[in-house]
């Protein structure tokens, strides 16, 4: 069975500061990894994904995540956050032949002025 | 493009009532999913359909049933609603099982 742990439920950070949202997963087989973002009262939107190839993946709005197989991690980083990045962020993994998408419990990122 | 459309957006039920949540996608995706989102628990998979004609239980299937009506539509039914089913329900679809998911806007369900 696969599982996802997001270590921080809330991350407050000042505008223009760097941020890291942590995600660890467990799976005994190869995985696909995702970060989704959810703005208030909306559905989830894909931020970035790792399927194969380069372990560093980037999104169009400055976020990046690195797949670390030895540490079973897929942490999300941004060097300088904006007020508009305030949202809840979910890490997700799919693995095995059934390929069910399993989500972490979410991290609320709040960017302070 | 509409993407994934869920109806209704809001619903209040009395304990014991039944209802069906509707979901349709226009992306010709094979796989569809129903999740519930509760504070501090992320999204938990209720049921999924890897392809038309198949459905499987997810992590929290008790109290729910699903129907994959055709490739576009995947409905979720609560036969006898309970307060514990108060939640936000999301439908999603993906081209392949476990692939990138496209989500609907959610249905906020309150059971009183």
XYZ file of N, CA and C in Angstrom:
675
model
N 0.846 -1.193 0.000
C 0.000 0.000 0.000
C 0.885 1.248 0.000
N 0.371 2.288 -0.567
C 1.126 3.536 -0.640
C 0.564 4.531 0.357
N 1.391 5.465 0.803
C 0.930 6.513 1.694
C 1.763 7.761 1.477
N 1.219 8.887 1.896
C 1.882 10.175 1.738
C 1.814 10.917 3.058
N 2.935 11.487 3.476
C 2.979 12.265 4.706
C 3.442 13.682 4.385
N 2.615 14.637 4.715
C 3.029 16.035 4.628
C 3.292 16.482 6.047
N 4.537 16.847 6.304
C 5.003 17.000 7.667
C 4.496 18.258 8.349
N 4.101 19.249 7.573
C 3.662 20.514 8.162
C 2.237 20.813 7.739
N 1.346 21.022 8.695
C -0.035 21.337 8.337
C -0.201 22.817 8.008
N 0.635 23.659 8.624
C 0.550 25.100 8.373
C 1.962 25.648 8.227
N 2.169 26.477 7.198
C 3.459 27.136 7.002
C 3.196 28.615 6.751
N 3.478 29.467 7.755
C 3.411 30.916 7.511
C 4.783 31.420 7.087
N 4.797 32.324 6.128
C 6.066 32.847 5.624
C 5.835 34.265 5.130
N 6.855 35.102 5.259
C 6.725 36.466 4.787
C 6.938 36.548 3.279
N 6.289 37.532 2.688
C 6.405 37.743 1.239
C 7.874 37.911 0.860
N 8.246 37.341 -0.265
C 9.579 37.349 -0.863
C 10.573 36.437 -0.141
N 10.148 35.747 0.886
C 11.017 34.766 1.548
C 10.919 33.430 0.815
N 11.928 32.572 1.002
C 11.848 31.231 0.412
C 10.964 30.320 1.252
N 10.460 29.267 0.621
C 9.615 28.327 1.346
C 9.888 26.904 0.854
N 9.755 25.946 1.768
C 9.816 24.527 1.420
C 8.655 23.822 2.090
N 7.863 23.117 1.312
C 6.775 22.285 1.830
C 7.208 20.838 1.676
N 7.185 20.110 2.783
C 7.775 18.780 2.782
C 6.756 17.684 2.507
N 7.209 16.690 1.767
C 6.360 15.552 1.417
C 7.216 14.292 1.394
N 6.790 13.280 2.121
C 7.423 11.966 2.074
C 6.381 10.925 1.701
N 6.792 9.934 0.989
C 5.862 8.894 0.550
C 6.437 7.533 0.895
N 5.564 6.543 0.892
C 6.018 5.169 1.047
C 5.376 4.334 -0.040
N 6.211 3.583 -0.715
C 5.744 2.667 -1.742
C 6.885 1.736 -2.073
N 6.538 0.509 -2.371
C 7.570 -0.470 -2.701
C 7.777 -0.606 -4.203
N 7.019 0.139 -4.976
C 7.139 0.061 -6.431
C 7.350 1.458 -6.992
N 7.533 1.531 -8.299
C 7.785 2.830 -8.921
C 6.559 3.721 -8.782
N 6.805 5.010 -8.700
C 5.743 5.951 -8.383
C 5.659 7.085 -9.386
N 4.471 7.649 -9.452
C 4.266 8.967 -10.026
C 4.008 9.896 -8.833
N 4.530 11.102 -8.889
C 4.374 12.045 -7.790
C 3.826 13.362 -8.302
N 2.980 13.988 -7.496
C 2.292 15.209 -7.906
C 2.231 16.201 -6.755
N 2.209 17.467 -7.105
C 1.790 18.517 -6.191
C 0.587 19.223 -6.815
N -0.459 19.376 -5.981
C -1.652 20.107 -6.386
C -1.819 21.318 -5.476
N -2.471 22.350 -6.003
C -2.773 23.535 -5.219
C -4.286 23.747 -5.217
N -4.788 24.161 -4.049
C -6.222 24.424 -3.923
C -6.427 25.811 -3.332
N -7.064 26.674 -4.102
C -7.444 27.991 -3.606
C -8.805 27.879 -2.940
N -9.163 28.809 -2.065
C -10.416 28.694 -1.301
C -11.627 28.466 -2.192
N -12.422 27.499 -1.790
C -13.697 27.173 -2.451
C -13.527 26.764 -3.908
N -12.377 26.193 -4.223
C -12.138 25.717 -5.575
C -11.669 24.269 -5.547
N -11.639 23.674 -6.721
C -11.092 22.331 -6.851
C -9.572 22.374 -6.863
N -8.970 21.206 -7.037
C -7.510 21.112 -7.044
C -6.980 21.330 -8.454
N -5.844 22.016 -8.525
C -5.186 22.241 -9.812
C -3.785 21.645 -9.728
N -3.363 20.999 -10.800
C -2.026 20.430 -10.817
C -0.983 21.539 -10.836
N 0.000 21.423 -9.949
C 1.105 22.380 -9.913
C 2.305 21.828 -10.684
N 2.697 20.601 -10.375
C 3.760 19.943 -11.119
C 3.703 18.443 -10.858
N 4.444 17.708 -11.687
C 4.393 16.248 -11.590
C 5.751 15.645 -11.919
N 5.988 14.487 -11.326
C 7.153 13.677 -11.686
C 6.633 12.315 -12.140
N 6.945 11.975 -13.380
C 6.574 10.661 -13.899
C 7.818 9.809 -14.126
N 8.834 10.404 -14.729
C 10.101 9.714 -14.961
C 11.089 10.765 -15.457
N 12.344 10.355 -15.643
C 13.328 11.276 -16.194
C 13.967 12.149 -15.143
N 14.159 13.416 -15.462
C 14.840 14.344 -14.572
C 14.143 14.401 -13.221
N 14.927 14.347 -12.157
C 14.337 14.320 -10.812
C 13.895 15.692 -10.344
N 14.302 16.743 -11.049
C 13.900 18.104 -10.695
C 12.829 18.562 -11.678
N 11.674 18.884 -11.147
C 10.579 19.333 -12.011
C 10.166 20.735 -11.596
N 9.712 21.508 -12.564
C 9.385 22.904 -12.309
C 7.985 23.222 -12.799
N 7.378 24.225 -12.151
C 6.089 24.716 -12.611
C 6.289 26.077 -13.270
N 5.261 26.560 -13.931
C 5.370 27.819 -14.665
C 5.382 29.021 -13.727
N 4.969 28.854 -12.473
C 4.920 30.005 -11.571
C 6.019 29.971 -10.519
N 7.142 29.320 -10.819
C 8.321 29.430 -9.981
C 8.513 28.358 -8.928
N 7.570 27.452 -8.764
C 7.754 26.338 -7.838
C 8.596 25.249 -8.490
N 9.306 24.497 -7.669
C 10.024 23.328 -8.152
C 9.984 22.249 -7.082
N 10.144 21.012 -7.504
C 10.175 19.890 -6.575
C 11.210 18.897 -7.067
N 11.847 18.241 -6.138
C 12.874 17.270 -6.491
C 12.515 15.900 -5.953
N 12.511 14.932 -6.833
C 12.249 13.547 -6.465
C 13.539 12.951 -5.912
N 13.484 12.501 -4.669
C 14.637 11.878 -4.036
C 14.248 10.455 -3.659
N 14.688 9.514 -4.472
C 14.258 8.131 -4.280
C 14.811 7.542 -2.991
N 16.048 7.868 -2.649
C 16.675 7.277 -1.462
C 16.004 7.765 -0.181
N 15.528 9.001 -0.202
C 14.849 9.540 0.980
C 13.327 9.486 0.832
N 12.854 8.931 -0.242
C 11.409 8.846 -0.553
C 10.726 10.171 -0.279
N 11.279 11.217 -0.874
C 10.722 12.547 -0.649
C 10.450 13.255 -1.974
N 9.597 14.248 -1.911
C 9.246 15.058 -3.087
C 8.865 16.444 -2.548
N 9.848 17.139 -1.994
C 9.596 18.426 -1.361
C 9.381 19.525 -2.399
N 8.505 20.449 -2.063
C 8.160 21.568 -2.958
C 8.863 22.817 -2.453
N 9.480 23.574 -3.364
C 10.232 24.762 -2.964
C 9.894 25.931 -3.882
N 10.040 27.122 -3.319
C 9.961 28.336 -4.127
C 10.917 29.344 -3.500
N 11.795 29.961 -4.279
C 12.815 30.845 -3.706
C 12.258 32.167 -3.177
N 11.104 32.598 -3.705
C 10.554 33.889 -3.281
C 9.033 33.848 -3.478
N 8.298 33.852 -2.378
C 6.843 33.674 -2.471
C 6.129 35.023 -2.577
N 4.918 34.960 -3.123
C 4.060 36.129 -3.260
C 2.777 35.908 -2.471
N 2.102 36.994 -2.180
C 0.823 36.914 -1.474
C -0.118 35.955 -2.193
N -0.095 35.972 -3.502
C -1.004 35.152 -4.305
C -0.708 33.650 -4.203
N 0.409 33.281 -3.595
C 0.725 31.853 -3.397
C -0.002 31.276 -2.192
N -0.673 32.117 -1.424
C -1.440 31.638 -0.273
C -2.510 30.669 -0.751
N -2.439 29.429 -0.262
C -3.339 28.361 -0.698
C -3.004 27.118 0.094
N -3.783 26.064 -0.132
C -3.451 24.769 0.451
C -2.791 23.918 -0.640
N -1.741 23.227 -0.245
C -0.948 22.440 -1.188
C -1.004 20.973 -0.777
N -1.265 20.128 -1.762
C -1.388 18.700 -1.513
C -0.356 17.939 -2.333
N 0.338 17.035 -1.663
C 1.222 16.105 -2.328
C 0.446 14.815 -2.584
N 0.703 14.164 -3.716
C -0.028 12.944 -4.050
C 0.896 11.956 -4.742
N 0.593 10.675 -4.575
C 1.392 9.616 -5.188
C 0.478 8.575 -5.800
N 0.891 8.040 -6.929
C 0.214 6.862 -7.457
C 1.284 5.822 -7.737
N 0.950 4.585 -7.456
C 1.945 3.528 -7.549
C 1.270 2.204 -7.821
N 2.046 1.260 -8.319
C 1.539 -0.081 -8.518
C 0.650 -0.179 -9.737
N 0.130 -1.356 -9.943
C -0.650 -1.607 -11.150
C -2.004 -0.910 -11.113
N -2.595 -0.751 -9.944
C -3.909 -0.109 -9.853
C -3.820 1.385 -10.057
N -2.677 1.967 -9.708
C -2.456 3.401 -9.914
C -3.541 4.256 -9.284
N -3.875 3.975 -8.027
C -4.759 4.876 -7.306
C -3.970 6.090 -6.873
N -4.601 7.264 -6.902
C -3.943 8.502 -6.501
C -4.227 8.734 -5.025
N -3.171 8.704 -4.199
C -3.308 8.883 -2.758
C -2.758 10.239 -2.364
N -3.514 10.983 -1.569
C -3.147 12.337 -1.191
C -2.631 12.407 0.237
N -1.756 13.383 0.471
C -1.384 13.744 1.830
C -2.472 14.611 2.448
N -2.259 14.975 3.700
C -3.281 15.716 4.445
C -3.281 17.208 4.155
N -2.306 17.665 3.378
C -2.298 19.054 2.953
C -1.460 19.957 3.836
N -0.913 21.023 3.232
C -0.170 22.068 3.940
C -0.760 23.415 3.548
N -1.215 24.150 4.545
C -1.727 25.497 4.292
C -0.562 26.469 4.296
N -0.273 27.041 3.135
C 0.764 28.063 3.015
C 0.100 29.429 3.111
N 0.542 30.207 4.073
C 0.031 31.569 4.232
C 1.197 32.532 4.065
N 1.097 33.398 3.075
C 2.147 34.375 2.816
C 1.727 35.697 3.443
N 2.565 36.193 4.322
C 2.269 37.399 5.093
C 2.940 38.616 4.483
N 2.279 39.768 4.498
C 2.878 40.990 3.903
C 3.988 41.537 4.780
N -13.379 25.014 -22.576
C -13.588 23.608 -22.233
C -14.135 23.484 -20.818
N -15.139 22.619 -20.653
C -15.761 22.475 -19.352
C -14.885 21.649 -18.423
N -14.188 20.624 -18.927
C -13.363 19.794 -18.067
C -14.205 18.802 -17.306
N -14.206 18.923 -15.969
C -14.989 18.047 -15.112
C -16.092 18.878 -14.456
N -17.316 18.467 -14.644
C -18.464 19.208 -14.134
C -19.191 18.384 -13.091
N -19.393 18.970 -11.928
C -20.105 18.302 -10.839
C -21.408 19.046 -10.546
N -22.440 18.278 -10.273
C -23.691 18.880 -9.804
C -24.276 18.031 -8.685
N -24.922 18.636 -7.672
C -25.008 20.080 -7.468
C -23.733 20.627 -6.824
N -23.663 21.923 -6.627
C -22.525 22.540 -5.942
C -22.728 22.543 -4.434
N -23.955 22.644 -4.000
C -24.276 22.647 -2.575
C -25.518 21.773 -2.358
N -25.561 21.112 -1.199
C -26.732 20.303 -0.883
C -26.816 20.125 0.624
N -28.040 20.248 1.140
C -28.296 19.939 2.544
C -29.286 18.780 2.570
N -28.955 17.745 3.308
C -29.816 16.571 3.436
C -30.170 16.336 4.894
N -31.297 15.710 5.099
C -31.631 15.229 6.433
C -31.110 13.803 6.577
N -30.779 13.428 7.783
C -30.318 12.065 8.047
C -31.324 11.059 7.488
N -30.810 10.088 6.744
C -31.654 9.052 6.173
C -32.097 9.311 4.741
N -31.988 10.548 4.288
C -32.349 10.841 2.903
C -31.290 10.285 1.957
N -31.691 10.136 0.702
C -30.758 9.650 -0.309
C -30.542 10.733 -1.360
N -29.423 10.653 -2.055
C -29.179 11.572 -3.158
C -28.049 11.030 -4.019
N -27.983 11.550 -5.229
C -26.933 11.171 -6.169
C -26.170 12.409 -6.600
N -24.852 12.330 -6.495
C -23.980 13.376 -6.994
C -23.557 13.004 -8.416
N -23.684 13.968 -9.315
C -23.395 13.705 -10.712
C -22.035 14.269 -11.089
N -21.347 13.579 -11.985
C -20.056 14.024 -12.486
C -19.943 13.661 -13.951
N -19.485 14.620 -14.756
C -19.270 14.359 -16.182
C -17.977 15.030 -16.624
N -17.233 14.337 -17.496
C -16.002 14.909 -18.045
C -16.062 14.854 -19.569
N -15.468 15.872 -20.184
C -15.531 15.962 -21.642
C -14.151 15.815 -22.272
N -13.235 15.159 -21.580
C -11.857 15.022 -22.064
C -11.555 13.618 -22.587
N -12.571 12.794 -22.672
C -12.418 11.428 -23.164
C -11.456 10.609 -22.297
N -11.457 10.910 -20.990
C -10.574 10.186 -20.080
C -11.133 8.809 -19.745
N -10.211 7.879 -19.513
C -10.627 6.528 -19.167
C -10.985 6.384 -17.687
N -10.243 7.059 -16.830
C -10.375 6.834 -15.385
C -11.097 7.992 -14.710
N -11.951 7.631 -13.751
C -12.674 8.643 -12.992
C -12.672 8.248 -11.529
N -12.798 9.264 -10.651
C -12.626 9.068 -9.207
C -13.623 9.923 -8.425
N -13.974 9.437 -7.245
C -14.688 10.248 -6.273
C -13.874 10.294 -4.985
N -13.652 11.535 -4.498
C -12.951 11.774 -3.253
C -13.852 12.553 -2.300
N -13.557 12.429 -1.028
C -14.130 13.337 -0.044
C -12.990 14.073 0.642
N -13.225 15.346 0.945
C -12.210 16.159 1.598
C -12.735 16.630 2.935
N -12.011 16.296 3.986
C -12.348 16.700 5.339
C -11.162 17.430 5.938
N -11.390 18.408 6.803
C -10.287 19.204 7.364
C -9.217 18.330 8.003
N -7.966 18.579 7.646
C -6.839 17.879 8.244
C -6.632 16.469 7.743
N -7.463 16.022 6.795
C -7.346 14.634 6.332
C -7.057 14.534 4.843
N -6.882 15.647 4.194
C -6.604 15.606 2.764
C -7.795 15.076 1.995
N -7.524 14.477 0.856
C -8.578 13.865 0.056
C -8.489 12.350 0.215
N -9.591 11.733 0.483
C -9.624 10.279 0.612
C -10.488 9.692 -0.498
N -9.965 8.660 -1.107
C -10.636 8.058 -2.257
C -11.814 7.207 -1.802
N -12.979 7.465 -2.390
C -14.179 6.709 -2.046
C -14.319 5.517 -3.001
N -14.419 5.805 -4.268
C -14.493 4.802 -5.325
C -13.754 5.338 -6.537
N -13.335 4.429 -7.388
C -12.774 4.851 -8.663
C -13.185 3.879 -9.755
N -13.028 4.358 -10.977
C -13.335 3.558 -12.150
C -12.159 3.691 -13.094
N -11.375 2.635 -13.202
C -10.174 2.694 -14.038
C -10.526 2.798 -15.516
N -11.652 2.231 -15.899
C -12.101 2.319 -17.287
C -13.602 2.086 -17.314
N -14.208 2.416 -18.434
C -15.653 2.240 -18.565
C -16.019 0.789 -18.283
N -17.034 0.607 -17.449
C -17.503 -0.737 -17.140
C -16.896 -1.347 -15.897
N -15.944 -0.659 -15.274
C -15.325 -1.185 -14.054
C -15.398 -0.151 -12.943
N -15.623 -0.614 -11.715
C -15.553 0.249 -10.543
C -14.878 -0.527 -9.422
N -14.173 0.197 -8.564
C -13.475 -0.431 -7.435
C -13.552 0.461 -6.214
N -13.511 -0.187 -5.059
C -13.551 0.550 -3.806
C -12.223 1.232 -3.550
N -12.319 2.407 -2.950
C -11.131 3.109 -2.498
C -10.943 2.935 -1.009
N -10.469 3.978 -0.360
C -10.131 3.913 1.058
C -11.370 3.956 1.961
N -12.411 4.706 1.562
C -13.572 4.927 2.437
C -14.887 4.687 1.691
N -15.188 3.466 1.252
C -16.365 3.236 0.424
C -17.684 3.042 1.179
N -17.611 2.797 2.488
C -18.830 2.443 3.224
C -19.853 3.573 3.196
N -21.096 3.217 2.859
C -22.185 4.187 2.811
C -22.386 4.815 1.448
N -21.582 4.393 0.467
C -21.646 4.965 -0.876
C -21.759 3.860 -1.919
N -22.354 4.230 -3.053
C -22.342 3.389 -4.237
C -22.045 4.261 -5.436
N -21.529 3.652 -6.499
C -21.200 4.411 -7.694
C -21.733 3.696 -8.927
N -21.857 4.492 -9.978
C -22.235 3.955 -11.284
C -21.407 4.652 -12.349
N -20.693 3.850 -13.158
C -20.019 4.431 -14.332
C -20.996 4.253 -15.488
N -21.765 5.292 -15.722
C -22.880 5.212 -16.654
C -22.394 5.047 -18.091
N -21.320 5.702 -18.425
C -20.688 5.624 -19.739
C -19.296 6.215 -19.558
N -18.573 6.437 -20.635
C -17.215 6.922 -20.464
C -17.190 8.321 -19.852
N -18.199 9.115 -20.079
C -18.219 10.500 -19.616
C -18.679 10.661 -18.175
N -19.576 9.785 -17.711
C -20.291 10.064 -16.474
C -20.008 9.036 -15.379
N -19.867 9.546 -14.154
C -19.558 8.695 -12.997
C -20.301 9.294 -11.815
N -21.339 8.612 -11.347
C -22.175 9.171 -10.294
C -21.897 8.497 -8.961
N -22.135 9.244 -7.887
C -21.939 8.764 -6.519
C -23.266 8.857 -5.790
N -23.699 7.769 -5.177
C -24.995 7.739 -4.503
C -24.834 7.484 -3.021
N -25.550 8.283 -2.246
C -25.681 8.051 -0.813
C -27.085 7.507 -0.596
N -27.199 6.284 -0.161
C -28.514 5.649 -0.021
C -29.245 6.138 1.222
N -28.521 6.335 2.309
C -29.119 6.772 3.568
C -28.102 7.667 4.258
N -28.223 8.975 4.020
C -27.199 9.906 4.458
C -27.079 9.940 5.985
N -25.831 10.105 6.429
C -25.518 10.216 7.854
C -24.693 11.481 8.078
N -24.768 12.058 9.292
C -23.987 13.276 9.561
C -22.493 13.104 9.287
N -21.975 11.892 9.431
C -20.555 11.635 9.170
C -20.194 11.795 7.693
N -21.200 11.884 6.849
C -20.953 12.068 5.422
C -20.960 13.551 5.024
N -21.096 14.419 6.004
C -20.922 15.843 5.756
C -19.475 16.068 5.317
N -19.304 16.633 4.140
C -17.961 16.747 3.574
C -18.038 17.550 2.282
N -16.868 17.769 1.695
C -16.802 18.294 0.341
C -16.386 17.146 -0.566
N -17.163 16.911 -1.598
C -16.924 15.782 -2.498
C -16.365 16.290 -3.822
N -15.294 15.655 -4.259
C -14.669 16.005 -5.521
C -14.674 14.816 -6.459
N -15.034 15.102 -7.695
C -14.890 14.146 -8.775
C -13.645 14.519 -9.565
N -12.950 13.522 -10.072
C -11.758 13.770 -10.882
C -11.697 12.755 -12.006
N -10.943 13.103 -13.034
C -10.718 12.153 -14.122
C -9.260 12.214 -14.536
N -8.788 11.144 -15.148
C -7.431 11.120 -15.680
C -7.408 10.233 -16.916
N -6.467 10.532 -17.799
C -6.379 9.781 -19.042
C -6.045 8.317 -18.781
N -5.157 8.087 -17.816
C -4.798 6.726 -17.438
C -4.916 6.594 -15.924
N -5.047 5.369 -15.409
C -5.146 5.202 -13.957
C -3.948 5.807 -13.242
N -4.218 6.656 -12.236
C -3.148 7.248 -11.456
C -2.389 8.352 -12.144
N -2.839 8.747 -13.294
C -2.193 9.834 -14.012
C -2.648 11.179 -13.493
N -2.244 12.212 -14.188
C -2.618 13.559 -13.772
C -4.132 13.665 -13.666
N -4.610 14.097 -12.506
C -6.036 14.220 -12.293
C -6.537 15.614 -12.583
N -7.696 15.675 -13.216
C -8.411 16.933 -13.439
C -9.625 16.909 -12.512
N -9.783 17.954 -11.724
C -10.794 17.958 -10.685
C -11.957 18.876 -11.017
N -13.139 18.464 -10.543
C -14.287 19.340 -10.574
C -14.198 20.366 -9.451
N -15.201 21.237 -9.377
C -15.198 22.321 -8.404
C -15.705 21.880 -7.031
N -16.221 20.686 -6.932
C -16.625 20.167 -5.638
C -18.113 20.334 -5.345
N -18.614 19.469 -4.474
C -19.979 19.549 -3.953
C -19.893 19.604 -2.439
N -20.428 20.677 -1.881
C -20.456 20.797 -0.417
C -21.745 20.184 0.096
N -21.621 19.086 0.811
C -22.778 18.352 1.328
C -22.823 18.454 2.835
N -23.984 18.863 3.336
C -24.216 18.897 4.780
C -25.375 17.977 5.096
N -25.142 17.076 6.050
C -26.199 16.165 6.495
C -26.562 16.540 7.928
N -27.832 16.890 8.113
C -28.268 17.350 9.448
C -29.181 16.320 10.125
